[in-house]
XYZ file of C-alpha atoms in Angstrom:
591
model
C 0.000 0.000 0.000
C 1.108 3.148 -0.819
C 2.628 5.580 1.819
C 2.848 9.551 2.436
C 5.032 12.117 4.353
C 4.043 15.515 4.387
C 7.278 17.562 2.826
C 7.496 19.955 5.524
C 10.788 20.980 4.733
C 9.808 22.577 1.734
C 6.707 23.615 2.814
C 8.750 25.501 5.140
C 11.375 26.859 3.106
C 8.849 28.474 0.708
C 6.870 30.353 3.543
C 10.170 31.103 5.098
C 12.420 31.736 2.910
C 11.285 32.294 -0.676
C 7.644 33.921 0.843
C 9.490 35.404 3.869
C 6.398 35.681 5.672
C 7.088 36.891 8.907
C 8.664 40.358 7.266
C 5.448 40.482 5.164
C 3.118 43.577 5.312
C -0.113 41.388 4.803
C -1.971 41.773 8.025
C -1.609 37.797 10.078
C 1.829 37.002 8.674
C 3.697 38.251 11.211
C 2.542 35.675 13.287
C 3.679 33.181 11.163
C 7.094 32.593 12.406
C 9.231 29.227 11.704
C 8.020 27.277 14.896
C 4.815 28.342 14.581
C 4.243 26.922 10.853
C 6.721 24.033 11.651
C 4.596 22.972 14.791
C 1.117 23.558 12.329
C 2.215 21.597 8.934
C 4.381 18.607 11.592
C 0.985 18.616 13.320
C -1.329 17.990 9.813
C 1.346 15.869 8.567
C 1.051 13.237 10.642
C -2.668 13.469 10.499
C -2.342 12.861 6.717
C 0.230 10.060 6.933
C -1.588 8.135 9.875
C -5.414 8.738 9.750
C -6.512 10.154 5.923
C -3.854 8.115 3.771
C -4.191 4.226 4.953
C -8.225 5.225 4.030
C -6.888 6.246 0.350
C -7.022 2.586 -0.620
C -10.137 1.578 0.737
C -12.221 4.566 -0.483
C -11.087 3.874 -3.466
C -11.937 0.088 -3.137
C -15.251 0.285 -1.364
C -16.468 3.706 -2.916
C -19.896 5.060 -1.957
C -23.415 3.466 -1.346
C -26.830 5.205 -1.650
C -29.256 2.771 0.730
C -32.728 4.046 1.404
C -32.104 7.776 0.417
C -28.754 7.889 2.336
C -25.588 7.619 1.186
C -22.977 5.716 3.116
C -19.324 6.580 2.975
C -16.297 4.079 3.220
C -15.072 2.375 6.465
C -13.460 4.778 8.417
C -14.404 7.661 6.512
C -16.510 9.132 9.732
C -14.060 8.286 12.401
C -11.551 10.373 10.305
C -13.836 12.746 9.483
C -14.059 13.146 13.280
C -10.524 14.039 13.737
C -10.431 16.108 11.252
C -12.371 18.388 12.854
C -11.387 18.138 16.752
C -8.358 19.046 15.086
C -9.935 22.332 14.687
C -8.221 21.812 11.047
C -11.506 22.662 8.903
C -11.637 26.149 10.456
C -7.893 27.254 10.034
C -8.389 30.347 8.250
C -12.621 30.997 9.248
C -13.186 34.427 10.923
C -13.031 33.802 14.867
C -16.568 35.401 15.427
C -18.156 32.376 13.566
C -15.555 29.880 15.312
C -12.479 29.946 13.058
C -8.719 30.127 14.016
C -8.562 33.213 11.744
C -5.127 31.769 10.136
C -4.292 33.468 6.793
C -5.489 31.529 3.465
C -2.041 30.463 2.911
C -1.951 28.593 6.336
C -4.912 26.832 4.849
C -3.244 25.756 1.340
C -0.187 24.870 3.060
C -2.146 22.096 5.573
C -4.615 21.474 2.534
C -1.905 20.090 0.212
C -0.930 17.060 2.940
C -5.006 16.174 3.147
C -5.221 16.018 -0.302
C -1.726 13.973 -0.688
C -3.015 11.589 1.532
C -6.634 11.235 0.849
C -7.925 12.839 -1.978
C -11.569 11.734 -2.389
C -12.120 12.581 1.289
C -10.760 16.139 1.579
C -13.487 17.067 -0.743
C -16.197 16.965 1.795
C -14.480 19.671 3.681
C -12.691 21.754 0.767
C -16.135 21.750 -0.968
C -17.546 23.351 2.593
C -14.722 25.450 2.848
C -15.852 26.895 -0.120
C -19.317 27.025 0.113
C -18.579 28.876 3.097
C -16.617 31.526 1.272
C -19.567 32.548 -0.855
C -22.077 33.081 1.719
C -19.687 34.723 3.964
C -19.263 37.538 1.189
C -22.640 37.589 -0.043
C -25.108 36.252 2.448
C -27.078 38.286 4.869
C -25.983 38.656 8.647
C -29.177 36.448 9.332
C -27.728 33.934 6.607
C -24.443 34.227 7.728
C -24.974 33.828 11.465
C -27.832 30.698 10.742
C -24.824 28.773 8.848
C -21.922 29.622 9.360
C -20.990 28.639 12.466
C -21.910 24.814 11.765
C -19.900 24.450 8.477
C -16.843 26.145 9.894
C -16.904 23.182 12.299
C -18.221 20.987 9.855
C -20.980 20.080 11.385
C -22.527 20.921 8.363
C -21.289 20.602 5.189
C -21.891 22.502 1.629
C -21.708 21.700 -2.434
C -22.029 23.744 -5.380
C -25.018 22.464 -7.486
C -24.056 24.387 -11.407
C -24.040 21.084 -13.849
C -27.057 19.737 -15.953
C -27.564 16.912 -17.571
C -28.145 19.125 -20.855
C -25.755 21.556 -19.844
C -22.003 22.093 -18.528
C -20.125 24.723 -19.228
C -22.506 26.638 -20.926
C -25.061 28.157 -17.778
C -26.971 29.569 -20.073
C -28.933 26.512 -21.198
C -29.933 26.090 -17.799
C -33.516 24.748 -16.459
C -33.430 24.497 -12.610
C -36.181 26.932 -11.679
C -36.775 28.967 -8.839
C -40.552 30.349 -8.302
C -40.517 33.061 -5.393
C -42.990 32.458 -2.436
C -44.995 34.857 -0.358
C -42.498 34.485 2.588
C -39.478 35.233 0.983
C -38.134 31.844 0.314
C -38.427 30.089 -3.560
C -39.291 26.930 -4.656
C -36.392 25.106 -6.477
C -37.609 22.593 -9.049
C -34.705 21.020 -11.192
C -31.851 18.470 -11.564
C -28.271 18.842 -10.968
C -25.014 16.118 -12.045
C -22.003 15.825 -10.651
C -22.256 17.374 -7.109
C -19.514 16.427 -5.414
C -19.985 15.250 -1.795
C -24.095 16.102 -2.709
C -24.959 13.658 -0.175
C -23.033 11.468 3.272
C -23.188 10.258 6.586
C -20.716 12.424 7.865
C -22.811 15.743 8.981
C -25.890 15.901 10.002
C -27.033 18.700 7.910
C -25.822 19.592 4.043
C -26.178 23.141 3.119
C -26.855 22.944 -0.895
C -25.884 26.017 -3.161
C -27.491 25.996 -6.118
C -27.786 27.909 -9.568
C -31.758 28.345 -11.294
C -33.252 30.164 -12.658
C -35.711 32.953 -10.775
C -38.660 34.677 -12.832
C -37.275 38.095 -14.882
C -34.202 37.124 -15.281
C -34.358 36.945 -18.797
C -31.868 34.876 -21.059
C -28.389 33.347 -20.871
C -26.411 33.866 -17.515
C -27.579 37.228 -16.625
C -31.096 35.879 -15.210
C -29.545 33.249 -13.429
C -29.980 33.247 -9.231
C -27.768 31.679 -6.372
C -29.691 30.081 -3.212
C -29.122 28.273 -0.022
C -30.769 25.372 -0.218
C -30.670 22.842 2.935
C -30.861 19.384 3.383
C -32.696 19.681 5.949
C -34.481 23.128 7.060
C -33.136 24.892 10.400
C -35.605 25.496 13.226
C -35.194 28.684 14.792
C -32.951 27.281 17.539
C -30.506 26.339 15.339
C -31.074 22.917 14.728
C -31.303 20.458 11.786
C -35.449 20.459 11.013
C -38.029 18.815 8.297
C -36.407 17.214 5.704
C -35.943 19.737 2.450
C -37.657 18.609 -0.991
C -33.823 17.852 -2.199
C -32.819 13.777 -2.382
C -30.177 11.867 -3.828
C -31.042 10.019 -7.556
C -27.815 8.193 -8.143
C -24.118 8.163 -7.335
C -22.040 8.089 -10.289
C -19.794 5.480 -10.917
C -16.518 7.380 -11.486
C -12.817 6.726 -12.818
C -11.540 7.595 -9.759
C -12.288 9.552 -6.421
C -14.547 6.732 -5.383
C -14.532 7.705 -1.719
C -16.506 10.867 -2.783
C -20.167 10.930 -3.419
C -20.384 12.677 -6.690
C -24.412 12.995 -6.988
C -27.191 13.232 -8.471
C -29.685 15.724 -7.210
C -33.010 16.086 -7.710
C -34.779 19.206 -6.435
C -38.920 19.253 -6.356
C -40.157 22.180 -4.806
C -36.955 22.468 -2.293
C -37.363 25.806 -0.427
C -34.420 27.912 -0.791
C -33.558 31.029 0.035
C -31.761 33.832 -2.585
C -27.937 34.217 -1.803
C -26.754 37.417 -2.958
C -28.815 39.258 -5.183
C -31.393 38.558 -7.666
C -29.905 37.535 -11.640
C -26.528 37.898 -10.078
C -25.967 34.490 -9.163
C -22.905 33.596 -11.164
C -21.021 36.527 -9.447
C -21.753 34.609 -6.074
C -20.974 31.514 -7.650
C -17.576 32.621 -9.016
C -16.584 33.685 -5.162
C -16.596 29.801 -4.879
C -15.655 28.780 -8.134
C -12.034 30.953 -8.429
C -11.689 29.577 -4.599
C -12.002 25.931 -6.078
C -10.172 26.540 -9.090
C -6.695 27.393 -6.859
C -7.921 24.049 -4.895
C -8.191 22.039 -7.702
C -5.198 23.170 -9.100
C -3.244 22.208 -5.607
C -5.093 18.759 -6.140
C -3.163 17.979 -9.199
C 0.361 18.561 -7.787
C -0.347 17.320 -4.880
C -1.547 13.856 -5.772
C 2.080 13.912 -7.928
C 3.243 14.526 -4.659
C 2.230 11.762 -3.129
C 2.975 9.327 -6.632
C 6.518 10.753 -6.668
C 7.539 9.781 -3.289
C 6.190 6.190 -3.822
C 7.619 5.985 -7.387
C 11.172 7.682 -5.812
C 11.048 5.074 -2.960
C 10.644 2.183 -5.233
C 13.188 3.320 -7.701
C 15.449 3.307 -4.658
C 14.565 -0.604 -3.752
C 13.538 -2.304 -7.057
C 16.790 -4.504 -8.039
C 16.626 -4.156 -12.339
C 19.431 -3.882 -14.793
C 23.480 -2.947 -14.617
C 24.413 0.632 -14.435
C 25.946 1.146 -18.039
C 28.902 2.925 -15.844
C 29.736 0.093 -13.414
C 27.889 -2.041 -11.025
C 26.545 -0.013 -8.112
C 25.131 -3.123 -6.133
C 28.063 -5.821 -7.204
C 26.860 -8.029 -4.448
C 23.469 -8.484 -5.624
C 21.921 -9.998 -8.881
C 21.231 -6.289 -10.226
C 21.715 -2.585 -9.487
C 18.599 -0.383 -8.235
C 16.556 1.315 -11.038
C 17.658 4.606 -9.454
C 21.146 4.217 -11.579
C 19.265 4.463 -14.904
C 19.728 7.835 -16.686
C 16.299 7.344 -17.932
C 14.649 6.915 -14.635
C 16.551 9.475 -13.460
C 14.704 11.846 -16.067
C 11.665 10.742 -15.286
C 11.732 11.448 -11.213
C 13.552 14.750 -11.573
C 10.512 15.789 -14.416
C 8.042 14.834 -11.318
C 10.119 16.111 -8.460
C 10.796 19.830 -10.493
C 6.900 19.958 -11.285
C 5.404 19.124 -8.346
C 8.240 21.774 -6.246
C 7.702 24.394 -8.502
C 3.476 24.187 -8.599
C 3.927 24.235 -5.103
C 5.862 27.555 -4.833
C 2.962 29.304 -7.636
C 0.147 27.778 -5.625
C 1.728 29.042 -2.304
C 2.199 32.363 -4.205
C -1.406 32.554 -5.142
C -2.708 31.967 -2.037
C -0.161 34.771 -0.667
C -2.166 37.220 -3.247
C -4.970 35.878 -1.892
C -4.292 37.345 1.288
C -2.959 40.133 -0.379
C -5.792 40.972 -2.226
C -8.585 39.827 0.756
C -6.255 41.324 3.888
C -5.206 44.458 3.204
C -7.445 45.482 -0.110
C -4.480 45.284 -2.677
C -6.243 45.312 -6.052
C -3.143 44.755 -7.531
C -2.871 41.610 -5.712
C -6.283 40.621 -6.792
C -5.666 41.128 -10.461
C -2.587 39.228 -10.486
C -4.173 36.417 -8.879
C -6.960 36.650 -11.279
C -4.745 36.530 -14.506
C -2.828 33.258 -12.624
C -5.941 31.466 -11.801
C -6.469 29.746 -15.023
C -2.828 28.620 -15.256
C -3.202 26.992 -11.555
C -5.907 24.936 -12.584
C -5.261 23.863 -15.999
C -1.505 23.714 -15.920
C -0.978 22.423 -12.721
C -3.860 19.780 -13.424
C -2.711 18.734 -16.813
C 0.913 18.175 -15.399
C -0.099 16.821 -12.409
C -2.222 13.709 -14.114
C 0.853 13.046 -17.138
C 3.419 13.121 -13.848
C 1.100 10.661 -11.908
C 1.294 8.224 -14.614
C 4.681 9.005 -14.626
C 4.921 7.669 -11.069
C 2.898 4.608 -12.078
C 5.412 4.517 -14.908
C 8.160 3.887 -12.467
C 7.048 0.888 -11.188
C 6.408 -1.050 -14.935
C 3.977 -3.527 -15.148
C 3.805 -3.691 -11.156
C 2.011 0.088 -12.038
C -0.441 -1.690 -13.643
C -1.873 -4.034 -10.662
C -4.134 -2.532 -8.153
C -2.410 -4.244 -4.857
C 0.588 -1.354 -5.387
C -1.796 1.778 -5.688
C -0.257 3.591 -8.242
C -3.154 3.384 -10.203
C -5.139 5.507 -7.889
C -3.207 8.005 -8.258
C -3.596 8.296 -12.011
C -7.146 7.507 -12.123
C -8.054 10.481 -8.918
C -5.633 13.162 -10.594
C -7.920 12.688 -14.200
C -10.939 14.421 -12.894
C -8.701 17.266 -11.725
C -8.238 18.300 -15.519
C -12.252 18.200 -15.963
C -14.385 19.572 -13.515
C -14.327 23.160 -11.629
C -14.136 24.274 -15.766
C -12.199 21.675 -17.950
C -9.103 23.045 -19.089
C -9.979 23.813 -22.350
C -12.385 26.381 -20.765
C -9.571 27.155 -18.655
C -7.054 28.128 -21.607
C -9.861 30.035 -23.391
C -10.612 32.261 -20.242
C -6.890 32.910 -19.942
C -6.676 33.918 -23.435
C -10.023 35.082 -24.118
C -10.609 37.077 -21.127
C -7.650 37.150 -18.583
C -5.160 38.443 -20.785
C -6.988 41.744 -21.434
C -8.304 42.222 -18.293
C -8.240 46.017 -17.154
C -6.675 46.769 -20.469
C -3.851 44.129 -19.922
C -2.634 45.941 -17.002
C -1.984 42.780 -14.789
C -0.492 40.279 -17.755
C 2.128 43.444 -17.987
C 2.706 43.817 -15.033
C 3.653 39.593 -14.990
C 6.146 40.693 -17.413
C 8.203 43.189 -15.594
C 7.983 41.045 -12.416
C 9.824 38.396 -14.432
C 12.130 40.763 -16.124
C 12.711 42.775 -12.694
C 13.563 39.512 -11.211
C 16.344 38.460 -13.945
C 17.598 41.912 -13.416
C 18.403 41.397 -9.916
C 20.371 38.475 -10.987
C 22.354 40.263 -13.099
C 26.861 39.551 -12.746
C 25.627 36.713 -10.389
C 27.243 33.893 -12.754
C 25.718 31.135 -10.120
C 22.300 32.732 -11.411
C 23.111 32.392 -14.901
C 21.886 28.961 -15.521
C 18.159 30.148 -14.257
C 18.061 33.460 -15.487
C 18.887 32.912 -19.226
C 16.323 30.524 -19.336
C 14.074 32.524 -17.708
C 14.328 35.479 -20.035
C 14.273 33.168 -23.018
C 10.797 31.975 -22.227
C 9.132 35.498 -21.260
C 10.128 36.169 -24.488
C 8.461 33.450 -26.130
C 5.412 34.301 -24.155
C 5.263 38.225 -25.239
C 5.990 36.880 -28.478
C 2.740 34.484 -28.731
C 0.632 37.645 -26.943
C 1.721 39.583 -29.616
C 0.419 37.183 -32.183
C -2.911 37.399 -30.591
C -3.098 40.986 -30.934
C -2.304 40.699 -34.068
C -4.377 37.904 -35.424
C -7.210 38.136 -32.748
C -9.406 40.686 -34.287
C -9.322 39.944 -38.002
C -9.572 36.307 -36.842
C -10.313 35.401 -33.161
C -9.565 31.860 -34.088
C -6.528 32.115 -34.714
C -5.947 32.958 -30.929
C -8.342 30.418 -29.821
C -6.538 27.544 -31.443
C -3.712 28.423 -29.525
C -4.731 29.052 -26.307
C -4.121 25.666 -24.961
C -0.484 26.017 -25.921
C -0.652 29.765 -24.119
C -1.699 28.422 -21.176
C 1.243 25.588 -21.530
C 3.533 28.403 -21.939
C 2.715 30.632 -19.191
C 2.804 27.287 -17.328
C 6.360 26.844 -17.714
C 7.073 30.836 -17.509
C 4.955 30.575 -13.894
C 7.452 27.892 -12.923
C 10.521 29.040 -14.039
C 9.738 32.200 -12.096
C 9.059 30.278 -8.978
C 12.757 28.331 -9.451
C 14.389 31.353 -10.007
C 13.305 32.848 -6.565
C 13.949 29.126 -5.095
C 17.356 29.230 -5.942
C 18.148 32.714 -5.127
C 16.363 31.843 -1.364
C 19.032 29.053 -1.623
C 21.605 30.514 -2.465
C 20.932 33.166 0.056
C 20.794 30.745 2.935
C 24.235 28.839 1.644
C 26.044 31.774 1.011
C 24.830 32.580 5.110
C 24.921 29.487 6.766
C 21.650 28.790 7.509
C 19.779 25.163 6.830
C 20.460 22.042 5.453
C 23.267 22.054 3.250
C 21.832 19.137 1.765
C 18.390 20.215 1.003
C 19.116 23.546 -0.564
C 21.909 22.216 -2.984
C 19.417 19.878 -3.836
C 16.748 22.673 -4.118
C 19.729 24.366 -6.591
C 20.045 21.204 -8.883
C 16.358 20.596 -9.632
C 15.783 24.430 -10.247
C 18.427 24.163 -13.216
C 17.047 20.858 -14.419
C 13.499 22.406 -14.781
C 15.649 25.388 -16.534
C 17.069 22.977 -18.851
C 14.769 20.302 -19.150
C 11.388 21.869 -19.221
C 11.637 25.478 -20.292
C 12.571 24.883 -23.751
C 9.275 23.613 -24.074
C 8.149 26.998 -24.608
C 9.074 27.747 -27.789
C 7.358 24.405 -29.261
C 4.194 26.562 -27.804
C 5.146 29.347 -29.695
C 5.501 27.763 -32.632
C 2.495 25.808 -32.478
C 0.720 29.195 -31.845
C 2.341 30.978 -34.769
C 0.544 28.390 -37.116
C -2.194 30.042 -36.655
C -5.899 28.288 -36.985
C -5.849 26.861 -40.519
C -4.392 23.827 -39.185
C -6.856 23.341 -36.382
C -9.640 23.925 -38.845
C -8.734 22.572 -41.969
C -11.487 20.175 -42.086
C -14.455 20.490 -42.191
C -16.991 19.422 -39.342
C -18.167 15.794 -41.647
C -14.847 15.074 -42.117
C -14.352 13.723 -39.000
């Protein structure tokens, strides 16, 4: 069975010394000093190692069961679930007046990542909460807030996002869940919604349902479309869980992977609800939860690498297969490890250099989170806006192809259940689908993101990269990150420029590209994240502090994601340059 350790050391070096948190002007950070996060992440870590990931395997085995209306999760699942929260570790960064620990988001990421290592499937009930929470803490009313609040910070209670029809996924518009007002206040919600994650458990005893319909007035597309709290079960005035709502449970999906999660169907007829936000501007409530889930989902798909990397590293490091082509490196046994192969070699250091660097952007994010959320900096908040996309499509996309890179490791042993590698792969796929598939992801980026308050925040991405080789500059140690670096930004100006070229006369010639953008700014992201890694490293070598061993380590992946990955970028490019004829050559019979 597959194990986990929770890389505090380089959780820690990236809030410490890449972030530098403590000498951060974002209101909380301070507090953050290097026991405090060391005691926090050790604390979660071994939570994640010894609770959530021995249940990976048997969610995934034993999956969900609806029985009699009620669905029933794994073996273990509610013990866990338990812990989790007289850990206090669901309300890390909730407001203390509604019983939260008030931690900054990044505290949250940081202890998020090891949960979602360990246990994928499961951390969903709470992340999707976590969110749920998010959007009626920004839009609800005080009545709203103080009614449920309080119980899904503890998790208690728990919350989904109901957007997907079976007619209709990306496109909101074509929606048919309807919402009919009613004399007290409250609306009738009549309609069906797929793929809610965690729609329905034994965990909590109430589950606080937001969902998307459609309210009289409205009119067409997106614009008339509402956001409302709709509860399991309704709340009596003292607080507690009341009459059971009009909202049950039609099917659980069978699924690739995440089997430990209850992905549902729902069925509303005549559920009272109650308007979150205000009327026909639902889909600005729901994005406070979606752009929160995008960042998550985009930490899901490193951080299940995360988890396949150390597995495929440690069995790399036992499996006896093959001579070194050098000289034997085990001449007392019947074959070296497979760790001596160049080609193995490549493979782990593509995983390890991924999964470090989508660690230091998704930390980052979450910093402009705070940013942005902590002391008002709209600068922050535009940044973080323009990276969003890359997080989640990126990050998921890389994460799934270095998961079966993992399994890769292993050969055919990959391929049998009993090692677990498979999981891996088949929980990271959904990660490139849902919260926006990443096609949708690419085309926001490009369609939307890039122009966004007249470019201001994709050009100010470019000077932060070129400011940061500039710093660099007569440090020869640098060289080998910087050149790259520059190289690459480049390469991504270079395709922007295209668009703005192209886009107007023929907007699909950008749109055929924008997968390959969002590749591109990928790798750009990264690079900028390894050049601050190994300038932190550096730092701390040149003065003594840390491991030696770690941060000359840290140095040596940095310039084999510099080498190895960043030329990538100008493939992108060119693939960009050629423009939509290509992509569109045939026409729509011909295939």
């Amino acid at each position: 069975m597959p194990s986990y350790t929770a890389p505090v050391a380089d959780m820690q070096f990236l809030l410490q010394e890449v972030l530098k948190v403590t000498t951060s002007d974002v209101p909380g950070y301070g507090d953050l000093d290097a026991s405090f996060t060391s005691a926090v992440l050790e604390e979660a870590g071994k939570l994640a190692s010894e609770v959530l990931a021995p249940l990976n395997a048997v969610g995934d085995r034993e999956g969900c069961v609806l029985e009699n209306g009620v669905v029933r999760t794994p073996t273990g699942f509610k013990q866990a679930f338990e812990a989790v929260k007289q850990g206090g570790w669901t309300a890390l960064d909730a407001a203390p007046e509604l019983g939260g620990q008030g931690l900054p988001y990044l505290m949250h990421t940081a202890v998020n990542e090891t949960f979602v290592s360990a246990n994928m499937a499961f951390n969903m009930y709470q992340g999707l909460t976590h969110g749920a929470y998010s959007a009626i803490l920004v839009h609800g009313t005080d009545e709203q807030k103080a009614k449920y609040l309080p119980k899904m910070v503890s998790c208690d209670w728990t919350g989904t996002m109901n957007l997907t029809e079976p007619h209709c996924g990306t496109d909101l518009g074509m929606m048919r869940t309807k919402a009919e007002p009613q004399a007290d206040g409250s609306y009738r919600i009549t309609g069906q919604k797929i793929f809610i994650s965690a729609g329905d458990h034994d965990m909590a005893e109430n589950i606080i349902h937001l969902v998307l319909a459609k309210a009289p007035g409205g009119g067409e597309g997106t614009k008339g479309i509402s956001l409302f709290i709709v509860p399991k079960f309704l709340v009596n005035e003292d607080g507690s869980p009341g009459a059971r709502n009009a909202v049950s449970v039609g099917k659980i999906e069978e699924k690739m992977g995440i089997h430990g999660n209850a992905t549902c169907v729902m069925n509303y007829d005549g559920a009272t609800g109650w308007l979150l936000g205000e009327l026909h501007k639902g889909m600005r409530a729901m994005f406070t939860m979606m752009n929160e889930a995008r960042l998550g989902v985009g930490l899901q798909g490193y951080a299940v690498a995360e988890a396949a990397y150390q597995n495929a590293a440690a069995y790399a490091k036992e499996r006896l297969q093959g001579r070194d082509v050098t000289g034997a490196k085990n001449p007392d046994g019947p074959a070296d490890p497979l760790i001596v192969h160049p080609d193995i070699r490549r493979n782990l250091m593509e995983q390890k250099s991924f999964v470090e660097g989508a660690r230091a952007l998704t930390f980052w994010g979450a910093a402009l989170i705070d940013a942005a959320h902590r002391k008002g900096d709209a600068d922050a908040d535009g940044l973080v806006g323009l990276l969003t996309p890359v997080i989640k499509g990126f990050q998921t996309d890389m994460g799934f192809a270095m998961a079966v890179q993992a399994q890769q490791v292993f050969g055919g042993h990959g391929y049998i259940e009993e090692q677990g590698m498979s999981q891996f792969a088949r929980d990271a796929r959904i990660a490139m689908i849902y919260e926006g598939a990443n096609g949708v992801q690419a085309l926001d980026l490009v369609g939307r993101k890039l122009a966004a308050d007249g470019g201001k925040h994709v050009m100010a991405f470019f000077e932060m990269v070129k400011a940061e080789c500039k710093a660099h500059d007569g440090d020869e140690r640098m060289k080998p990150l910087v050149e790259p670096l520059k190289a690459a930004s480049k390469q991504m100006q270079a395709a922007g420029m295209f668009f703005m070229q192209n886009g107007m006369k023929n907007p699909n010639a950008a749109l055929a590209g924008s997968y390959d953008f969002m590749h591109l700014m990928g790798h750009v992201c990264l690079g900028l994240m390894w050049t601050r890694m190994a300038k932190a490293a550096l730092t701390a070598l040149d003065e003594g502090r840390g491991d030696r061993g770690f941060l000359e380590t840290k140095l040596a992946t940095g310039r084999f994601y510099m080498a190895r990955q960043l030329p990538l970028c100008a493939s992108h490019l060119a693939r960009i340059e050629s423009g939509a004829d290509p992509v569109m050559a045939l026409a729509a019979e011909a295939f």
